[in-house]
mmCIF file of C-alpha atoms in Angstrom:
data_model
loop_
_atom_site.group_PDB
_atom_site.id
_atom_site.type_symbol
_atom_site.label_atom_id
_atom_site.label_comp_id
_atom_site.label_asym_id
_atom_site.label_seq_id
_atom_site.Cartn_x
_atom_site.Cartn_y
_atom_site.Cartn_z
ATOM 1 C CA UNK A 5 23.845 12.756 -3.876
ATOM 2 C CA UNK A 6 24.927 13.150 -6.936
ATOM 3 C CA UNK A 7 27.355 9.924 -7.145
ATOM 4 C CA UNK A 8 24.254 7.746 -6.534
ATOM 5 C CA UNK A 9 23.304 9.568 -9.302
ATOM 6 C CA UNK A 10 25.243 8.725 -11.678
ATOM 7 C CA UNK A 11 25.123 5.394 -10.423
ATOM 8 C CA UNK A 12 21.238 5.578 -10.633
ATOM 9 C CA UNK A 13 21.638 6.696 -13.781
ATOM 10 C CA UNK A 14 24.676 3.782 -15.458
ATOM 11 C CA UNK A 15 22.037 1.799 -13.741
ATOM 12 C CA UNK A 16 18.753 2.688 -16.025
ATOM 13 C CA UNK A 17 20.484 2.612 -19.556
ATOM 14 C CA UNK A 18 22.360 -0.727 -18.755
ATOM 15 C CA UNK A 19 18.696 -2.542 -17.653
ATOM 16 C CA UNK A 20 17.372 -0.083 -20.898
ATOM 17 C CA UNK A 21 19.969 -2.084 -23.344
ATOM 18 C CA UNK A 22 18.825 -5.219 -22.028
ATOM 19 C CA UNK A 23 15.387 -4.835 -22.672
ATOM 20 C CA UNK A 24 16.965 -4.579 -26.316
ATOM 21 C CA UNK A 25 18.785 -8.219 -25.834
ATOM 22 C CA UNK A 26 16.890 -11.108 -27.939
ATOM 23 C CA UNK A 27 17.526 -13.640 -25.369
ATOM 24 C CA UNK A 28 16.583 -11.443 -22.146
ATOM 25 C CA UNK A 29 13.685 -10.580 -24.605
ATOM 26 C CA UNK A 30 12.427 -14.078 -25.131
ATOM 27 C CA UNK A 31 12.068 -14.501 -21.736
ATOM 28 C CA UNK A 32 8.762 -13.322 -19.792
ATOM 29 C CA UNK A 33 9.223 -12.910 -16.228
ATOM 30 C CA UNK A 34 12.864 -11.409 -17.102
ATOM 31 C CA UNK A 35 11.796 -8.735 -19.807
ATOM 32 C CA UNK A 36 8.830 -8.478 -16.122
ATOM 33 C CA UNK A 37 11.616 -7.874 -13.862
ATOM 34 C CA UNK A 38 14.038 -6.128 -15.810
ATOM 35 C CA UNK A 39 11.090 -3.812 -16.472
ATOM 36 C CA UNK A 40 9.914 -3.048 -13.364
ATOM 37 C CA UNK A 41 13.338 -2.246 -11.973
ATOM 38 C CA UNK A 42 13.557 -0.210 -15.596
ATOM 39 C CA UNK A 43 9.985 1.611 -14.269
ATOM 40 C CA UNK A 44 11.238 1.902 -10.994
ATOM 41 C CA UNK A 45 14.429 4.494 -11.456
ATOM 42 C CA UNK A 46 12.856 6.273 -14.575
ATOM 43 C CA UNK A 47 11.624 9.185 -12.447
ATOM 44 C CA UNK A 48 14.780 9.264 -10.604
ATOM 45 C CA UNK A 49 17.019 9.520 -13.367
ATOM 46 C CA UNK A 50 14.043 11.833 -15.565
ATOM 47 C CA UNK A 51 14.891 14.560 -12.703
ATOM 48 C CA UNK A 52 18.124 14.630 -12.416
ATOM 49 C CA UNK A 53 18.392 15.139 -16.332
ATOM 50 C CA UNK A 54 16.271 18.630 -15.339
ATOM 51 C CA UNK A 55 18.862 19.520 -12.622
ATOM 52 C CA UNK A 56 21.187 19.082 -14.848
ATOM 53 C CA UNK A 57 20.037 21.032 -17.527
ATOM 54 C CA UNK A 58 18.889 23.502 -15.165
ATOM 55 C CA UNK A 59 22.784 23.311 -13.430
ATOM 56 C CA UNK A 60 24.034 24.536 -16.739
ATOM 57 C CA UNK A 61 21.302 27.537 -17.305
ATOM 58 C CA UNK A 62 22.568 28.743 -14.081
ATOM 59 C CA UNK A 63 26.326 28.422 -15.178
ATOM 60 C CA UNK A 64 25.545 30.217 -18.373
ATOM 61 C CA UNK A 65 23.314 32.398 -17.020
ATOM 62 C CA UNK A 66 25.587 33.344 -14.018
ATOM 63 C CA UNK A 67 28.910 33.855 -17.047
ATOM 64 C CA UNK A 68 26.191 36.847 -18.550
ATOM 65 C CA UNK A 69 26.687 39.091 -14.839
ATOM 66 C CA UNK A 70 29.830 39.488 -15.477
ATOM 67 C CA UNK A 71 29.336 41.965 -18.158
ATOM 68 C CA UNK A 72 27.120 45.121 -16.725
ATOM 69 C CA UNK A 73 24.733 45.470 -19.521
ATOM 70 C CA UNK A 74 23.672 41.763 -19.025
ATOM 71 C CA UNK A 75 23.426 41.671 -15.191
ATOM 72 C CA UNK A 76 20.412 43.612 -14.482
ATOM 73 C CA UNK A 77 18.836 41.350 -17.135
ATOM 74 C CA UNK A 78 19.132 38.504 -15.888
ATOM 75 C CA UNK A 79 19.111 38.636 -12.090
ATOM 76 C CA UNK A 80 16.142 37.699 -12.035
ATOM 77 C CA UNK A 81 15.596 34.946 -14.527
ATOM 78 C CA UNK A 82 18.808 33.540 -12.056
ATOM 79 C CA UNK A 83 16.590 33.599 -9.025
ATOM 80 C CA UNK A 84 13.785 32.115 -10.464
ATOM 81 C CA UNK A 85 16.237 29.456 -11.620
ATOM 82 C CA UNK A 86 18.013 28.839 -8.662
ATOM 83 C CA UNK A 87 14.789 27.890 -6.919
ATOM 84 C CA UNK A 88 13.505 25.637 -9.834
ATOM 85 C CA UNK A 89 17.147 23.850 -8.495
ATOM 86 C CA UNK A 90 16.130 23.878 -4.708
ATOM 87 C CA UNK A 91 12.959 22.700 -5.956
ATOM 88 C CA UNK A 92 13.996 19.737 -7.641
ATOM 89 C CA UNK A 93 16.685 18.585 -5.205
ATOM 90 C CA UNK A 94 14.149 18.340 -3.115
ATOM 91 C CA UNK A 95 11.911 16.287 -5.253
ATOM 92 C CA UNK A 96 15.146 14.139 -6.099
ATOM 93 C CA UNK A 97 15.674 13.920 -1.993
ATOM 94 C CA UNK A 98 12.012 11.945 -1.486
ATOM 95 C CA UNK A 99 12.282 9.706 -4.369
ATOM 96 C CA UNK A 100 15.907 8.586 -3.454
ATOM 97 C CA UNK A 101 14.745 7.874 -0.253
ATOM 98 C CA UNK A 102 14.129 4.129 -0.137
ATOM 99 C CA UNK A 103 11.374 2.541 -1.863
ATOM 100 C CA UNK A 104 9.076 -0.541 -0.409
ATOM 101 C CA UNK A 105 9.406 -3.301 -2.994
ATOM 102 C CA UNK A 106 5.673 -3.121 -1.878
ATOM 103 C CA UNK A 107 4.013 -0.142 -2.868
ATOM 104 C CA UNK A 108 3.266 -0.554 -6.342
ATOM 105 C CA UNK A 109 1.164 -3.599 -5.487
ATOM 106 C CA UNK A 110 -2.699 -4.980 -4.875
ATOM 107 C CA UNK A 111 -3.613 -6.066 -1.667
ATOM 108 C CA UNK A 112 -5.749 -8.671 0.217
ATOM 109 C CA UNK A 113 -6.947 -6.555 3.053
ATOM 110 C CA UNK A 114 -9.109 -8.099 6.400
ATOM 111 C CA UNK A 115 -11.598 -6.869 8.719
ATOM 112 C CA UNK A 116 -12.791 -9.093 11.836
ATOM 113 C CA UNK A 117 -15.687 -7.305 13.680
ATOM 114 C CA UNK A 118 -13.080 -7.659 17.206
ATOM 115 C CA UNK A 119 -14.072 -6.401 21.335
ATOM 116 C CA UNK A 120 -18.011 -5.419 21.040
ATOM 117 C CA UNK A 121 -20.258 -8.075 19.804
ATOM 118 C CA UNK A 122 -22.550 -7.090 17.146
ATOM 119 C CA UNK A 123 -21.605 -3.641 17.226
ATOM 120 C CA UNK A 124 -18.536 -4.611 15.694
ATOM 121 C CA UNK A 125 -19.475 -6.673 13.797
ATOM 122 C CA UNK A 126 -21.139 -3.973 12.159
ATOM 123 C CA UNK A 127 -18.337 -1.275 12.909
ATOM 124 C CA UNK A 128 -16.398 -4.096 10.289
ATOM 125 C CA UNK A 129 -19.242 -3.844 7.644
ATOM 126 C CA UNK A 130 -18.561 -0.239 8.099
ATOM 127 C CA UNK A 131 -15.022 -0.061 7.866
ATOM 128 C CA UNK A 132 -15.622 -2.114 4.578
ATOM 129 C CA UNK A 133 -17.572 -0.209 2.577
ATOM 130 C CA UNK A 134 -15.660 3.131 3.697
ATOM 131 C CA UNK A 135 -12.737 1.431 2.108
ATOM 132 C CA UNK A 136 -14.916 0.271 -0.562
ATOM 133 C CA UNK A 137 -15.136 4.157 -1.077
ATOM 134 C CA UNK A 138 -12.047 5.027 -1.152
ATOM 135 C CA UNK A 139 -11.211 2.074 -4.078
ATOM 136 C CA UNK A 140 -14.267 2.957 -6.299
ATOM 137 C CA UNK A 141 -12.254 6.974 -5.709
ATOM 138 C CA UNK A 142 -8.841 5.266 -6.900
ATOM 139 C CA UNK A 143 -10.322 3.320 -9.697
ATOM 140 C CA UNK A 144 -9.583 0.225 -8.428
ATOM 141 C CA UNK A 145 -11.166 -2.750 -8.222
ATOM 142 C CA UNK A 146 -12.666 -5.028 -5.104
ATOM 143 C CA UNK A 147 -13.400 -8.646 -5.359
ATOM 144 C CA UNK A 148 -14.396 -10.235 -2.086
ATOM 145 C CA UNK A 149 -12.673 -13.505 -1.109
ATOM 146 C CA UNK A 150 -14.516 -15.106 1.829
ATOM 147 C CA UNK A 151 -16.987 -13.191 4.354
ATOM 148 C CA UNK A 152 -18.760 -14.416 7.698
ATOM 149 C CA UNK A 153 -21.423 -11.641 8.025
ATOM 150 C CA UNK A 154 -22.116 -10.426 11.229
ATOM 151 C CA UNK A 155 -26.013 -11.515 13.119
ATOM 152 C CA UNK A 156 -27.653 -8.002 13.449
ATOM 153 C CA UNK A 157 -25.660 -6.329 10.312
ATOM 154 C CA UNK A 158 -22.209 -6.144 9.131
ATOM 155 C CA UNK A 159 -19.420 -9.270 9.330
ATOM 156 C CA UNK A 160 -17.901 -11.022 11.474
ATOM 157 C CA UNK A 161 -14.921 -11.393 9.103
ATOM 158 C CA UNK A 162 -14.362 -10.141 5.295
ATOM 159 C CA UNK A 163 -11.325 -11.041 3.315
ATOM 160 C CA UNK A 164 -11.515 -9.327 0.005
ATOM 161 C CA UNK A 165 -8.646 -8.028 -2.807
ATOM 162 C CA UNK A 166 -8.073 -4.694 -4.013
ATOM 163 C CA UNK A 167 -6.152 -4.423 -7.428
ATOM 164 C CA UNK A 168 -4.892 -1.236 -8.693
ATOM 165 C CA UNK A 169 -1.807 1.368 -9.459
ATOM 166 C CA UNK A 170 0.429 1.502 -5.848
ATOM 167 C CA UNK A 171 -3.005 0.115 -3.614
ATOM 168 C CA UNK A 172 -0.033 -0.982 -0.993
ATOM 169 C CA UNK A 173 1.386 2.251 -1.065
ATOM 170 C CA UNK A 174 -1.781 3.768 0.036
ATOM 171 C CA UNK A 175 -3.578 0.878 2.466
ATOM 172 C CA UNK A 176 -0.163 -0.091 4.111
ATOM 173 C CA UNK A 177 -1.147 1.795 7.049
ATOM 174 C CA UNK A 178 -4.540 0.754 7.690
ATOM 175 C CA UNK A 179 -3.372 -2.456 9.506
ATOM 176 C CA UNK A 180 -4.569 -2.193 13.880
ATOM 177 C CA UNK A 181 -7.269 -1.927 15.665
ATOM 178 C CA UNK A 182 -10.052 0.643 14.648
ATOM 179 C CA UNK A 183 -11.968 2.207 17.776
ATOM 180 C CA UNK A 184 -15.445 3.181 16.985
ATOM 181 C CA UNK A 185 -16.819 5.270 19.778
ATOM 182 C CA UNK A 186 -21.453 5.711 18.978
ATOM 183 C CA UNK A 187 -24.157 5.321 19.752
ATOM 184 C CA UNK A 188 -24.735 1.963 19.077
ATOM 185 C CA UNK A 189 -28.530 1.050 17.078
ATOM 186 C CA UNK A 190 -29.722 -1.340 19.967
ATOM 187 C CA UNK A 191 -28.571 1.281 23.309
ATOM 188 C CA UNK A 192 -31.991 2.217 24.386
ATOM 189 C CA UNK A 193 -30.420 4.301 26.918
ATOM 190 C CA UNK A 194 -28.660 6.620 24.853
ATOM 191 C CA UNK A 195 -24.513 5.916 25.885
ATOM 192 C CA UNK A 196 -22.476 5.606 23.708
ATOM 193 C CA UNK A 197 -20.419 2.274 23.424
ATOM 194 C CA UNK A 198 -16.756 2.044 22.093
ATOM 195 C CA UNK A 199 -16.190 -1.271 20.353
ATOM 196 C CA UNK A 200 -13.098 -1.831 17.753
ATOM 197 C CA UNK A 201 -12.935 -4.504 14.281
ATOM 198 C CA UNK A 202 -9.263 -5.088 13.123
ATOM 199 C CA UNK A 203 -7.475 -4.631 10.071
ATOM 200 C CA UNK A 204 -4.512 -6.467 8.157
ATOM 201 C CA UNK A 205 -3.258 -5.314 4.941
ATOM 202 C CA UNK A 206 -1.241 -7.508 2.480
ATOM 203 C CA UNK A 207 0.924 -7.246 0.124
ATOM 204 C CA UNK A 208 -0.188 -9.255 -2.599
ATOM 205 C CA UNK A 209 2.171 -12.223 -3.412
ATOM 206 C CA UNK A 210 3.471 -12.741 -7.010
ATOM 207 C CA UNK A 211 5.487 -15.475 -8.710
ATOM 208 C CA UNK A 212 8.916 -14.355 -7.594
ATOM 209 C CA UNK A 213 7.815 -13.460 -4.397
ATOM 210 C CA UNK A 214 7.079 -17.175 -2.411
ATOM 211 C CA UNK A 215 7.457 -20.849 -4.286
ATOM 212 C CA UNK A 216 5.160 -23.027 -3.058
ATOM 213 C CA UNK A 217 5.076 -26.383 -2.562
ATOM 214 C CA UNK A 218 1.928 -28.001 -2.648
ATOM 215 C CA UNK A 219 3.134 -30.695 -1.595
ATOM 216 C CA UNK A 220 3.833 -28.960 1.759
ATOM 217 C CA UNK A 221 -1.071 -28.022 1.314
ATOM 218 C CA UNK A 222 -3.401 -30.093 2.170
ATOM 219 C CA UNK A 223 -6.737 -30.007 -0.039
ATOM 220 C CA UNK A 224 -9.968 -29.731 0.963
ATOM 221 C CA UNK A 225 -13.045 -29.514 -1.025
ATOM 222 C CA UNK A 226 -16.581 -28.301 1.340
ATOM 223 C CA UNK A 227 -20.573 -27.492 -0.239
ATOM 224 C CA UNK A 228 -20.576 -23.428 0.493
ATOM 225 C CA UNK A 229 -21.951 -21.667 2.654
ATOM 226 C CA UNK A 230 -23.516 -18.003 3.182
ATOM 227 C CA UNK A 231 -23.994 -15.468 0.725
ATOM 228 C CA UNK A 232 -23.390 -16.339 -3.257
ATOM 229 C CA UNK A 233 -26.648 -17.157 -4.511
ATOM 230 C CA UNK A 234 -28.292 -20.465 -4.541
ATOM 231 C CA UNK A 235 -26.151 -21.571 -7.265
ATOM 232 C CA UNK A 236 -23.067 -21.122 -4.632
ATOM 233 C CA UNK A 237 -24.823 -23.640 -3.021
ATOM 234 C CA UNK A 238 -25.736 -26.609 -5.028
ATOM 235 C CA UNK A 239 -22.776 -28.042 -6.105
ATOM 236 C CA UNK A 240 -18.841 -29.239 -3.202
ATOM 237 C CA UNK A 241 -17.806 -26.046 -4.650
ATOM 238 C CA UNK A 242 -15.574 -24.746 -2.217
ATOM 239 C CA UNK A 243 -11.579 -24.856 -1.431
ATOM 240 C CA UNK A 244 -9.980 -25.210 2.179
ATOM 241 C CA UNK A 245 -6.215 -24.654 2.282
ATOM 242 C CA UNK A 246 -3.855 -26.161 5.055
ATOM 243 C CA UNK A 247 -0.561 -25.090 4.911
ATOM 244 C CA UNK A 248 0.827 -28.198 7.066
ATOM 245 C CA UNK A 249 4.284 -26.320 8.318
ATOM 246 C CA UNK A 250 2.685 -23.042 9.905
ATOM 247 C CA UNK A 251 -1.340 -24.067 9.853
ATOM 248 C CA UNK A 252 -2.258 -20.940 8.366
ATOM 249 C CA UNK A 253 -5.605 -22.202 6.773
ATOM 250 C CA UNK A 254 -7.616 -20.551 4.253
ATOM 251 C CA UNK A 255 -11.015 -20.442 2.593
ATOM 252 C CA UNK A 256 -12.349 -19.874 -0.576
ATOM 253 C CA UNK A 257 -16.236 -20.148 -1.411
ATOM 254 C CA UNK A 258 -17.050 -17.033 -3.154
ATOM 255 C CA UNK A 259 -17.185 -18.668 -6.896
ATOM 256 C CA UNK A 260 -19.017 -21.626 -8.666
ATOM 257 C CA UNK A 261 -16.427 -22.911 -9.671
ATOM 258 C CA UNK A 262 -14.094 -25.631 -7.836
ATOM 259 C CA UNK A 263 -10.912 -24.868 -9.559
ATOM 260 C CA UNK A 264 -11.455 -21.052 -9.663
ATOM 261 C CA UNK A 265 -12.286 -20.527 -5.531
ATOM 262 C CA UNK A 266 -8.199 -23.014 -5.297
ATOM 263 C CA UNK A 267 -6.882 -20.230 -7.647
ATOM 264 C CA UNK A 268 -8.309 -18.295 -5.377
ATOM 265 C CA UNK A 269 -6.850 -19.453 -2.219
ATOM 266 C CA UNK A 270 -3.889 -20.124 -3.661
ATOM 267 C CA UNK A 271 -3.357 -16.810 -3.986
ATOM 268 C CA UNK A 272 -4.291 -15.774 -0.481
ATOM 269 C CA UNK A 273 -2.436 -18.608 1.013
ATOM 270 C CA UNK A 274 0.375 -17.390 -1.051
ATOM 271 C CA UNK A 275 0.574 -13.412 0.171
ATOM 272 C CA UNK A 276 -0.360 -14.740 4.025
ATOM 273 C CA UNK A 277 2.902 -16.829 3.995
ATOM 274 C CA UNK A 278 4.817 -13.803 1.776
ATOM 275 C CA UNK A 279 3.230 -11.311 5.309
ATOM 276 C CA UNK A 280 4.689 -13.562 7.511
ATOM 277 C CA UNK A 281 8.592 -13.997 5.627
ATOM 278 C CA UNK A 282 8.310 -10.048 5.833
ATOM 279 C CA UNK A 283 7.221 -9.528 9.562
ATOM 280 C CA UNK A 284 10.057 -12.425 10.084
ATOM 281 C CA UNK A 285 12.313 -10.575 7.992
ATOM 282 C CA UNK A 286 11.534 -7.229 9.869
ATOM 283 C CA UNK A 287 11.830 -8.817 13.529
ATOM 284 C CA UNK A 288 15.044 -10.061 12.509
ATOM 285 C CA UNK A 289 16.256 -7.092 11.099
ATOM 286 C CA UNK A 290 14.402 -4.686 13.736
ATOM 287 C CA UNK A 291 14.920 -1.511 12.088
ATOM 288 C CA UNK A 292 12.562 -1.664 9.676
ATOM 289 C CA UNK A 293 9.555 -1.326 11.975
ATOM 290 C CA UNK A 294 11.244 1.261 13.661
ATOM 291 C CA UNK A 295 11.362 3.378 10.694
ATOM 292 C CA UNK A 296 8.271 3.052 9.794
ATOM 293 C CA UNK A 297 4.757 4.787 11.637
ATOM 294 C CA UNK A 298 3.398 1.925 14.255
ATOM 295 C CA UNK A 299 4.124 -1.821 13.797
ATOM 296 C CA UNK A 300 1.706 -2.288 11.692
ATOM 297 C CA UNK A 301 0.167 -5.137 14.282
ATOM 298 C CA UNK A 302 -3.323 -5.907 14.540
ATOM 299 C CA UNK A 303 -3.424 -5.608 18.073
ATOM 300 C CA UNK A 304 -2.434 -2.123 17.654
ATOM 301 C CA UNK A 305 -4.411 0.572 18.298
ATOM 302 C CA UNK A 306 -3.830 2.942 15.379
ATOM 303 C CA UNK A 307 -7.350 5.317 14.340
ATOM 304 C CA UNK A 308 -10.074 6.295 16.828
ATOM 305 C CA UNK A 309 -13.740 7.123 15.198
ATOM 306 C CA UNK A 310 -15.652 9.318 17.265
ATOM 307 C CA UNK A 311 -18.978 9.739 15.271
ATOM 308 C CA UNK A 312 -20.343 12.431 19.032
ATOM 309 C CA UNK A 313 -17.699 14.985 17.737
ATOM 310 C CA UNK A 314 -17.655 13.833 14.456
ATOM 311 C CA UNK A 315 -13.848 13.330 14.331
ATOM 312 C CA UNK A 316 -11.056 11.115 13.418
ATOM 313 C CA UNK A 317 -7.414 10.471 15.538
ATOM 314 C CA UNK A 318 -5.407 8.879 14.320
ATOM 315 C CA UNK A 319 -2.908 8.039 17.371
ATOM 316 C CA UNK A 320 0.451 7.173 15.787
ATOM 317 C CA UNK A 321 1.138 10.773 13.756
ATOM 318 C CA UNK A 322 -1.003 12.740 16.590
ATOM 319 C CA UNK A 323 -3.894 13.843 14.042
ATOM 320 C CA UNK A 324 -7.489 14.408 13.918
ATOM 321 C CA UNK A 325 -9.777 15.521 11.079
ATOM 322 C CA UNK A 326 -13.361 16.802 11.557
ATOM 323 C CA UNK A 327 -15.174 15.044 9.086
ATOM 324 C CA UNK A 328 -15.668 11.448 10.428
ATOM 325 C CA UNK A 329 -19.153 11.694 8.319
ATOM 326 C CA UNK A 330 -16.498 12.083 4.893
ATOM 327 C CA UNK A 331 -14.742 9.913 5.776
ATOM 328 C CA UNK A 332 -17.083 6.944 5.896
ATOM 329 C CA UNK A 333 -18.019 7.621 2.833
ATOM 330 C CA UNK A 334 -14.369 6.922 1.077
ATOM 331 C CA UNK A 335 -12.603 10.518 1.981
ATOM 332 C CA UNK A 336 -9.433 9.090 3.075
ATOM 333 C CA UNK A 337 -6.871 10.791 1.206
ATOM 334 C CA UNK A 338 -6.262 14.005 4.091
ATOM 335 C CA UNK A 339 -5.338 11.285 6.847
ATOM 336 C CA UNK A 340 -3.458 8.907 4.085
ATOM 337 C CA UNK A 341 -1.571 11.995 2.769
ATOM 338 C CA UNK A 342 -0.654 12.747 6.477
ATOM 339 C CA UNK A 343 0.671 10.044 7.202
ATOM 340 C CA UNK A 344 2.418 8.816 4.133
ATOM 341 C CA UNK A 345 4.465 12.362 5.086
ATOM 342 C CA UNK A 346 5.393 11.090 8.524
ATOM 343 C CA UNK A 347 6.811 8.185 6.780
ATOM 344 C CA UNK A 348 8.852 10.448 4.278
ATOM 345 C CA UNK A 349 10.175 12.778 7.317
ATOM 346 C CA UNK A 350 11.474 9.319 9.477
ATOM 347 C CA UNK A 351 13.106 8.561 6.718
ATOM 348 C CA UNK A 352 14.589 11.271 5.254
ATOM 349 C CA UNK A 353 16.279 11.172 9.070
ATOM 350 C CA UNK A 354 17.274 8.671 9.262
ATOM 351 C CA UNK A 355 19.320 8.583 5.951
#
């Protein structure tokens, strides 16, 4: 571990020197890339420096124990420092776990009503509200990209961006099929129904991730429909992009301006293509999918929301909480932290 830490510190110092180079400082993209790598190493280097300092203190205290008069005085301090050292080692081991390069990114999330008709769409709306509340608690910003309201409420589909600090690191395990068990408002005999909605979480692509060839994209401009106010519907402002090689289609209509809708649609298309690239890489490597909690596939049943028992169960880690009412108000930390902890455990065992 010490050899790895030394190499990381050397690399950190090299990056710090590069940021003093006038030629590099003149290139915004290079500065952004170097700064990001340096920032990712900074916490490890700081903890390593703390470890070196505490090891030096322990060494000095041990030398004092050879003096009978000092031994008793320093023994307690020595024990305290040994505990601090072990805690630091544990923290560093976690920091050395290979990081997901997308953890610091914003996301695009898509929620669809699946099995269960109107009730599935209503549940999709409930999930959107849950994630919106969670985003609000984390001071993240939500921006709707496209929505198709359900006939009885909720959404048959809603696609939105969440922007903020380390959004993907918290929400990357949410992809999959979410199941609800409850008595629908339309049920006259009080029977519990089971419905599902699917969630897809994609890290938002930036300029370094995916270069889109616009010659491979067909652009169609249409009149907006659905929510957005009367002004949205009076002009041909909605934009549909079709990526010809893959057949992927994205649609943006939430802005009044055709230009802004096109910008949004391009960002969404880049993100979908980047996510496709990540999935293909994972399939080739195989290892990444086996080391993750679940596959992240939309079809995989990951969680059940049982209203009669006020229970939420995440099936991937066999983890349940009896506070469904609070979870639906955006109190997701207990579930998300359990998923992150299990992911770290799997990665530590796989080292």
